[in-house]
Amino acid sequence: MLKKIVNISPGTFRLILALTVVVFHAVSFISFGHAVVYMFFVLSGYWIFKMYSEKYLKFNDSYWVYLRSRFLRLYPVYWVILFFTLSCYIILPGVWEVVLENSKDSVISNFVSNFFVVGNGIKNKYWFILPAWSLAVELQFYIIAPILVWLQKSKKTLFTFFIISSLVVVILVYFKAKVTGYDSVLLYLPYFLLGGLVYFWDLKVNYKWAKIALLLVVSLIVVSHFFTDFRMILLDKEERYIFLGYSVSEVFNCVLTVVILPFIIYNIRQPVKDFKKDSLLSSMSFVVYLLHWPLLQIYSLAVQTAASGGIKIIYAFLYFTGCIGFSYLLSKYVDMELEDKRRVWMKKFMQKRAII
């Protein structure tokens, strides 16, 4: 049983991470939601560096081909979910008023920044889809990743970037620099670079170490949440509990991300037996991650009016299964169809513009 869990496909692992975020936002007794996002950043770092180095560099104008490809991969399905989200906000009682209230400083610019996933945290601080903050960070990384590949002269180069970026983050967070209030890639670059190190150093991990890493992370989560006092410290939203100048909760999430790294390295090396199925699961992870937010608003309103605990459990079940079901439909019949068209475009473009 444990061997099957450790040997799950990359798409399955990404979907499990996304579903963990779904649960994290729906309940109040787990504290490792940020660690899940950081794991996504590590995975993105690996795959973006790999794709750009092995595929996009074949083009004469590799950078612009890469950006157009990323645009076509992310924005269309994001816009579909954003439209659904705004439709829910208009229909749900009292929610649209909250949206306008949070956008009152500049309604137009806030809508524009949410549409393009840029500018939030600088002037506009209200996300229509809250998890999109990490998408904004990823998009910033997508822009600078090719530059980092170009600067990669040896295996030591990216490691130097990793050390420097880590020190910058440590200093900025310690002194509570103003940038920490923004959704800036600067604060999360070390995680992306960790993924890059896995790729450029061709790091590999055997089953034994992957199993140990996974068991250790699960043990840390279970033990930390078993003791009431420590759980309350980790669940501190106002970051009142500090360790050496840093939030205990944030330190815990960073530790989880580092400890599980051997499992991540092992997972990305897993052979994919059914590429189409694994691609669908990967697509679902992205869709679930965003789509669960508007569904959560519906669930929250339903729970508030629930007459009993039994009804609340039914609503929770419907919410969770709804997230999976709607995400499956959107992934299979919208995102995967768009992805097929993008790949066809890439293939034709490669034939016309590839370096000979």
CSV table of C-alpha atoms in Angstrom, one decimal:
chain,number,residue,atom,x,y,z
A,1,MET,CA,0.0,0.0,0.0
A,2,LEU,CA,2.8,2.4,1.0
A,3,LYS,CA,4.7,1.6,-2.2
A,4,LYS,CA,1.7,2.5,-4.3
A,5,ILE,CA,1.4,5.9,-2.5
A,6,VAL,CA,5.0,6.7,-2.9
A,7,ASN,CA,4.9,5.7,-6.6
A,8,ILE,CA,2.0,7.9,-7.6
A,9,SER,CA,2.3,9.7,-10.9
A,10,PRO,CA,3.2,13.4,-11.1
A,11,GLY,CA,-0.3,14.4,-12.2
A,12,THR,CA,-1.8,12.5,-9.2
A,13,PHE,CA,0.6,14.2,-6.8
A,14,ARG,CA,-0.3,17.7,-8.2
A,15,LEU,CA,-4.0,16.9,-7.8
A,16,ILE,CA,-3.5,15.8,-4.2
A,17,LEU,CA,-1.7,19.0,-3.5
A,18,ALA,CA,-4.6,21.0,-5.0
A,19,LEU,CA,-7.2,19.1,-3.1
A,20,THR,CA,-5.2,19.8,0.1
A,21,VAL,CA,-5.6,23.5,-0.6
A,22,VAL,CA,-9.4,22.9,-1.1
A,23,VAL,CA,-9.5,21.4,2.4
A,24,PHE,CA,-7.2,24.0,3.9
A,25,HIS,CA,-9.5,26.8,2.8
A,26,ALA,CA,-12.7,25.0,4.0
A,27,VAL,CA,-11.6,24.1,7.6
A,28,SER,CA,-9.8,25.9,10.4
A,29,PHE,CA,-7.7,23.1,11.9
A,30,ILE,CA,-4.8,22.6,9.4
A,31,SER,CA,-1.9,25.0,9.0
A,32,PHE,CA,0.2,23.7,6.1
A,33,GLY,CA,-1.6,25.3,3.2
A,34,HIS,CA,1.4,27.6,2.3
A,35,ALA,CA,3.7,24.6,2.2
A,36,VAL,CA,1.5,23.1,-0.5
A,37,VAL,CA,1.8,26.3,-2.6
A,38,TYR,CA,5.6,26.3,-2.1
A,39,MET,CA,5.7,22.7,-3.3
A,40,PHE,CA,3.9,23.8,-6.4
A,41,PHE,CA,6.6,26.5,-6.9
A,42,VAL,CA,9.3,23.9,-6.7
A,43,LEU,CA,7.5,21.7,-9.3
A,44,SER,CA,7.0,24.8,-11.5
A,45,GLY,CA,10.7,25.7,-11.3
A,46,TYR,CA,11.7,22.2,-12.4
A,47,TRP,CA,9.3,21.9,-15.3
A,48,ILE,CA,9.8,25.5,-16.6
A,49,PHE,CA,13.6,25.2,-16.6
A,50,LYS,CA,13.3,21.8,-18.3
A,51,MET,CA,10.8,22.9,-20.9
A,52,TYR,CA,12.6,26.1,-21.8
A,53,SER,CA,16.0,24.3,-22.0
A,54,GLU,CA,14.9,21.3,-24.0
A,55,LYS,CA,12.0,22.6,-26.1
A,56,TYR,CA,11.8,26.4,-26.5
A,57,LEU,CA,15.5,27.0,-27.1
A,58,LYS,CA,15.0,25.3,-30.5
A,59,PHE,CA,13.3,28.4,-31.8
A,60,ASN,CA,15.0,31.4,-33.2
A,61,ASP,CA,12.9,33.7,-31.1
A,62,SER,CA,12.7,31.3,-28.2
A,63,TYR,CA,11.7,33.8,-25.5
A,64,TRP,CA,8.6,35.2,-27.4
A,65,VAL,CA,7.5,31.7,-28.5
A,66,TYR,CA,7.8,30.6,-24.9
A,67,LEU,CA,5.8,33.5,-23.5
A,68,ARG,CA,3.0,33.1,-26.1
A,69,SER,CA,2.8,29.4,-25.3
A,70,ARG,CA,2.6,30.0,-21.5
A,71,PHE,CA,-0.1,32.7,-22.2
A,72,LEU,CA,-2.2,30.2,-24.2
A,73,ARG,CA,-1.7,27.5,-21.6
A,74,LEU,CA,-2.8,29.5,-18.6
A,75,TYR,CA,-5.0,32.5,-19.4
A,76,PRO,CA,-8.0,31.0,-21.3
A,77,VAL,CA,-9.0,28.5,-18.6
A,78,TYR,CA,-8.3,31.2,-15.9
A,79,TRP,CA,-10.6,33.6,-17.7
A,80,VAL,CA,-13.4,30.9,-17.9
A,81,ILE,CA,-13.1,30.4,-14.1
A,82,LEU,CA,-12.9,34.1,-13.5
A,83,PHE,CA,-16.1,34.6,-15.5
A,84,PHE,CA,-17.8,31.8,-13.5
A,85,THR,CA,-16.5,33.4,-10.2
A,86,LEU,CA,-17.9,36.9,-11.0
A,87,SER,CA,-21.2,35.3,-12.0
A,88,CYS,CA,-21.4,33.6,-8.6
A,89,TYR,CA,-20.6,36.8,-6.9
A,90,ILE,CA,-23.4,38.7,-8.7
A,91,ILE,CA,-25.9,36.0,-7.9
A,92,LEU,CA,-25.0,35.3,-4.3
A,93,PRO,CA,-26.7,37.6,-1.8
A,94,GLY,CA,-24.4,40.4,-0.4
A,95,VAL,CA,-21.2,39.1,-2.1
A,96,TRP,CA,-21.2,41.5,-5.0
A,97,GLU,CA,-21.4,44.4,-2.6
A,98,VAL,CA,-18.3,43.1,-0.8
A,99,VAL,CA,-16.5,42.9,-4.1
A,100,LEU,CA,-17.3,46.5,-5.0
A,101,GLU,CA,-16.4,47.6,-1.4
A,102,ASN,CA,-13.0,46.0,-1.7
A,103,SER,CA,-12.5,47.6,-5.1
A,104,LYS,CA,-13.7,51.0,-4.2
A,105,ASP,CA,-10.3,52.8,-4.5
A,106,SER,CA,-10.2,52.0,-8.2
A,107,VAL,CA,-12.9,49.6,-9.5
A,108,ILE,CA,-11.6,49.6,-13.1
A,109,SER,CA,-7.9,49.0,-12.3
A,110,ASN,CA,-8.8,46.3,-9.8
A,111,PHE,CA,-10.9,44.5,-12.5
A,112,VAL,CA,-8.1,44.9,-15.0
A,113,SER,CA,-5.4,43.6,-12.6
A,114,ASN,CA,-7.6,40.6,-11.8
A,115,PHE,CA,-8.2,39.9,-15.4
A,116,PHE,CA,-4.5,39.9,-16.3
A,117,VAL,CA,-3.3,38.7,-12.9
A,118,VAL,CA,-0.9,41.6,-12.6
A,119,GLY,CA,-0.6,44.6,-10.2
A,120,ASN,CA,-2.2,43.1,-7.2
A,121,GLY,CA,-0.5,43.8,-4.0
A,122,ILE,CA,1.0,47.0,-5.4
A,123,LYS,CA,-2.2,49.1,-5.9
A,124,ASN,CA,-5.0,46.6,-5.8
A,125,LYS,CA,-5.0,44.1,-2.9
A,126,TYR,CA,-8.3,42.3,-3.5
A,127,TRP,CA,-8.3,39.0,-5.4
A,128,PHE,CA,-11.6,37.9,-6.9
A,129,ILE,CA,-10.1,34.4,-6.8
A,130,LEU,CA,-7.8,34.4,-3.8
A,131,PRO,CA,-5.5,31.5,-4.8
A,132,ALA,CA,-4.7,33.5,-7.9
A,133,TRP,CA,-2.0,35.3,-5.9
A,134,SER,CA,0.3,32.4,-6.5
A,135,LEU,CA,-0.5,32.4,-10.2
A,136,ALA,CA,0.6,36.0,-10.2
A,137,VAL,CA,3.9,34.9,-8.6
A,138,GLU,CA,4.3,32.1,-11.2
A,139,LEU,CA,3.7,34.5,-14.1
A,140,GLN,CA,6.5,36.7,-12.8
A,141,PHE,CA,8.8,33.7,-12.6
A,142,TYR,CA,7.9,32.7,-16.2
A,143,ILE,CA,9.1,36.1,-17.3
A,144,ILE,CA,12.5,35.8,-15.6
A,145,ALA,CA,13.1,32.1,-16.0
A,146,PRO,CA,14.6,32.3,-19.5
A,147,ILE,CA,17.0,35.0,-18.3
A,148,LEU,CA,18.2,32.6,-15.6
A,149,VAL,CA,18.6,29.9,-18.1
A,150,TRP,CA,20.7,32.2,-20.3
A,151,LEU,CA,22.8,33.2,-17.3
A,152,GLN,CA,23.3,29.5,-16.4
A,153,LYS,CA,27.0,29.1,-17.3
A,154,SER,CA,27.8,26.2,-14.9
A,155,LYS,CA,26.1,24.1,-12.3
A,156,LYS,CA,27.3,26.5,-9.7
A,157,THR,CA,25.6,29.5,-11.2
A,158,LEU,CA,22.0,28.6,-10.3
A,159,PHE,CA,23.1,27.5,-6.8
A,160,THR,CA,24.7,31.0,-6.4
A,161,PHE,CA,21.3,32.6,-7.4
A,162,PHE,CA,19.6,30.3,-4.9
A,163,ILE,CA,21.8,31.3,-2.0
A,164,ILE,CA,21.6,35.0,-2.8
A,165,SER,CA,17.8,35.0,-3.3
A,166,SER,CA,17.4,33.0,0.0
A,167,LEU,CA,19.5,35.6,1.9
A,168,VAL,CA,17.5,38.4,0.3
A,169,VAL,CA,14.2,36.8,1.5
A,170,VAL,CA,15.5,36.2,5.0
A,171,ILE,CA,16.6,39.8,5.3
A,172,LEU,CA,13.4,41.2,3.8
A,173,VAL,CA,11.1,39.2,6.0
A,174,TYR,CA,13.2,39.8,9.1
A,175,PHE,CA,13.0,43.5,8.7
A,176,LYS,CA,9.4,43.4,7.5
A,177,ALA,CA,10.4,45.3,4.3
A,178,LYS,CA,7.4,46.7,2.4
A,179,VAL,CA,7.8,44.3,-0.4
A,180,THR,CA,6.6,41.5,1.9
A,181,GLY,CA,3.1,42.9,1.6
A,182,TYR,CA,3.2,42.3,-2.2
A,183,ASP,CA,2.7,39.2,-4.3
A,184,SER,CA,6.3,39.5,-5.5
A,185,VAL,CA,8.3,36.6,-7.0
A,186,LEU,CA,11.3,37.9,-5.1
A,187,LEU,CA,9.8,36.4,-1.9
A,188,TYR,CA,9.3,33.0,-3.4
A,189,LEU,CA,12.2,32.7,-5.9
A,190,PRO,CA,14.2,30.2,-3.8
A,191,TYR,CA,11.5,27.6,-4.2
A,192,PHE,CA,11.5,28.0,-8.0
A,193,LEU,CA,15.3,27.8,-8.0
A,194,LEU,CA,15.2,24.6,-5.9
A,195,GLY,CA,13.2,23.1,-8.8
A,196,GLY,CA,15.8,24.5,-11.2
A,197,LEU,CA,18.7,22.9,-9.2
A,198,VAL,CA,16.9,19.5,-9.4
A,199,TYR,CA,16.8,19.8,-13.2
A,200,PHE,CA,20.3,21.3,-13.9
A,201,TRP,CA,22.0,19.1,-11.4
A,202,ASP,CA,20.0,16.1,-12.6
A,203,LEU,CA,19.3,15.1,-9.0
A,204,LYS,CA,17.8,11.7,-8.4
A,205,VAL,CA,16.4,10.0,-5.3
A,206,ASN,CA,15.7,6.3,-4.7
A,207,TYR,CA,12.4,4.9,-3.3
A,208,LYS,CA,13.9,4.5,0.2
A,209,TRP,CA,14.6,8.2,0.6
A,210,ALA,CA,11.4,9.3,-1.0
A,211,LYS,CA,9.5,7.1,1.4
A,212,ILE,CA,11.4,8.5,4.4
A,213,ALA,CA,10.7,12.1,3.3
A,214,LEU,CA,7.0,11.5,2.8
A,215,LEU,CA,6.6,9.7,6.2
A,216,LEU,CA,8.6,12.4,7.9
A,217,VAL,CA,6.4,15.1,6.5
A,218,VAL,CA,3.2,13.3,7.5
A,219,SER,CA,4.7,12.7,11.0
A,220,LEU,CA,5.5,16.3,11.4
A,221,ILE,CA,2.0,17.3,10.4
A,222,VAL,CA,0.3,14.8,12.6
A,223,VAL,CA,2.4,15.4,15.7
A,224,SER,CA,2.3,19.2,15.3
A,225,HIS,CA,-1.5,19.1,15.1
A,226,PHE,CA,-1.9,16.6,17.8
A,227,PHE,CA,-0.6,18.9,20.5
A,228,THR,CA,-3.2,21.6,21.1
A,229,ASP,CA,-0.8,24.3,22.2
A,230,PHE,CA,1.5,23.9,19.2
A,231,ARG,CA,-1.5,23.6,16.8
A,232,MET,CA,-2.8,27.0,18.0
A,233,ILE,CA,0.6,28.6,17.4
A,234,LEU,CA,0.7,27.2,13.9
A,235,LEU,CA,-2.9,28.4,13.2
A,236,ASP,CA,-2.0,31.9,14.3
A,237,LYS,CA,-3.2,34.1,11.4
A,238,GLU,CA,-1.8,37.3,12.9
A,239,GLU,CA,1.7,36.0,13.3
A,240,ARG,CA,2.0,36.8,17.0
A,241,TYR,CA,4.2,33.8,17.7
A,242,ILE,CA,7.8,34.6,16.5
A,243,PHE,CA,10.9,32.4,16.3
A,244,LEU,CA,14.2,34.3,15.8
A,245,GLY,CA,12.2,37.1,14.3
A,246,TYR,CA,10.1,34.9,12.0
A,247,SER,CA,6.6,33.6,12.2
A,248,VAL,CA,6.5,30.1,13.7
A,249,SER,CA,3.8,29.1,11.2
A,250,GLU,CA,5.8,30.3,8.2
A,251,VAL,CA,8.9,28.6,9.4
A,252,PHE,CA,7.0,25.3,9.8
A,253,ASN,CA,5.7,25.6,6.2
A,254,CYS,CA,9.2,26.2,4.9
A,255,VAL,CA,10.5,23.2,6.8
A,256,LEU,CA,7.8,21.0,5.4
A,257,THR,CA,8.7,22.1,1.9
A,258,VAL,CA,12.4,21.3,2.4
A,259,VAL,CA,11.8,18.0,4.1
A,260,ILE,CA,9.5,16.7,1.4
A,261,LEU,CA,12.0,17.6,-1.4
A,262,PRO,CA,13.4,14.0,-1.8
A,263,PHE,CA,9.8,12.8,-2.5
A,264,ILE,CA,9.3,15.6,-5.0
A,265,ILE,CA,12.5,14.7,-6.8
A,266,TYR,CA,11.5,11.0,-6.9
A,267,ASN,CA,8.0,11.9,-8.1
A,268,ILE,CA,9.0,14.0,-11.1
A,269,ARG,CA,11.1,11.1,-12.3
A,270,GLN,CA,8.2,8.7,-12.2
A,271,PRO,CA,7.5,7.1,-15.6
A,272,VAL,CA,4.1,8.0,-16.9
A,273,LYS,CA,2.2,5.0,-18.2
A,274,ASP,CA,-0.8,6.8,-19.4
A,275,PHE,CA,0.2,10.3,-20.6
A,276,LYS,CA,-3.3,11.4,-21.5
A,277,LYS,CA,-4.7,10.5,-18.1
A,278,ASP,CA,-1.8,12.1,-16.2
A,279,SER,CA,-2.2,15.3,-18.3
A,280,LEU,CA,-5.9,15.3,-17.3
A,281,LEU,CA,-5.0,15.0,-13.6
A,282,SER,CA,-2.4,17.8,-13.9
A,283,SER,CA,-5.0,20.0,-15.6
A,284,MET,CA,-7.5,19.2,-12.9
A,285,SER,CA,-5.0,20.3,-10.3
A,286,PHE,CA,-4.8,23.8,-11.8
A,287,VAL,CA,-8.6,24.0,-12.3
A,288,VAL,CA,-9.4,22.7,-8.8
A,289,TYR,CA,-6.9,25.2,-7.3
A,290,LEU,CA,-8.8,28.1,-8.8
A,291,LEU,CA,-12.4,26.8,-9.2
A,292,HIS,CA,-12.8,25.8,-5.5
A,293,TRP,CA,-12.7,29.4,-4.4
A,294,PRO,CA,-16.1,30.5,-5.9
A,295,LEU,CA,-17.6,27.2,-4.9
A,296,LEU,CA,-16.2,27.8,-1.4
A,297,GLN,CA,-18.2,31.1,-1.2
A,298,ILE,CA,-21.4,29.1,-2.1
A,299,TYR,CA,-20.6,26.5,0.5
A,300,SER,CA,-19.9,29.1,3.2
A,301,LEU,CA,-23.3,30.7,2.7
A,302,ALA,CA,-25.0,27.3,2.7
A,303,VAL,CA,-23.3,26.3,6.0
A,304,GLN,CA,-24.3,29.6,7.7
A,305,THR,CA,-28.0,28.7,7.1
A,306,ALA,CA,-27.6,25.0,7.9
A,307,ALA,CA,-30.0,23.9,10.7
A,308,SER,CA,-27.9,21.0,12.0
A,309,GLY,CA,-24.4,19.4,12.0
A,310,GLY,CA,-25.7,16.6,9.8
A,311,ILE,CA,-26.8,19.1,7.1
A,312,LYS,CA,-23.4,20.8,7.4
A,313,ILE,CA,-21.6,17.5,6.7
A,314,ILE,CA,-23.8,16.9,3.6
A,315,TYR,CA,-22.9,20.4,2.4
A,316,ALA,CA,-19.2,19.7,3.0
A,317,PHE,CA,-19.5,16.5,1.0
A,318,LEU,CA,-21.3,18.3,-1.8
A,319,TYR,CA,-18.7,21.0,-1.8
A,320,PHE,CA,-15.8,18.6,-2.0
A,321,THR,CA,-17.3,16.4,-4.7
A,322,GLY,CA,-18.5,19.4,-6.6
A,323,CYS,CA,-15.0,20.8,-6.7
A,324,ILE,CA,-13.7,17.5,-8.1
A,325,GLY,CA,-16.7,16.9,-10.5
A,326,PHE,CA,-16.8,20.4,-12.0
A,327,SER,CA,-13.0,20.5,-12.3
A,328,TYR,CA,-13.1,17.2,-14.2
A,329,LEU,CA,-15.6,18.5,-16.6
A,330,LEU,CA,-13.9,21.8,-17.1
A,331,SER,CA,-10.5,20.1,-17.5
A,332,LYS,CA,-11.7,17.4,-19.9
A,333,TYR,CA,-13.9,19.4,-22.2
A,334,VAL,CA,-12.4,22.9,-22.0
A,335,ASP,CA,-8.8,22.9,-20.8
A,336,MET,CA,-7.7,19.7,-22.5
A,337,GLU,CA,-9.3,20.8,-25.8
A,338,LEU,CA,-7.5,24.1,-25.6
A,339,GLU,CA,-4.3,22.4,-24.7
A,340,ASP,CA,-4.6,20.1,-27.8
A,341,LYS,CA,-5.0,23.2,-30.0
A,342,ARG,CA,-2.0,24.8,-28.3
A,343,ARG,CA,0.1,21.8,-29.0
A,344,VAL,CA,-1.0,21.8,-32.7
A,345,TRP,CA,0.0,25.4,-32.9
A,346,MET,CA,3.3,24.7,-31.3
A,347,LYS,CA,4.0,21.9,-33.7
A,348,LYS,CA,3.3,24.0,-36.7
A,349,PHE,CA,5.2,26.9,-35.3
A,350,MET,CA,8.2,24.7,-34.6
A,351,GLN,CA,8.3,23.5,-38.2
A,352,LYS,CA,8.3,27.1,-39.5
A,353,ARG,CA,10.6,28.7,-36.9
A,354,ALA,CA,12.9,26.0,-35.7
A,355,ILE,CA,16.7,26.6,-35.9
A,356,ILE,CA,18.1,24.5,-38.7
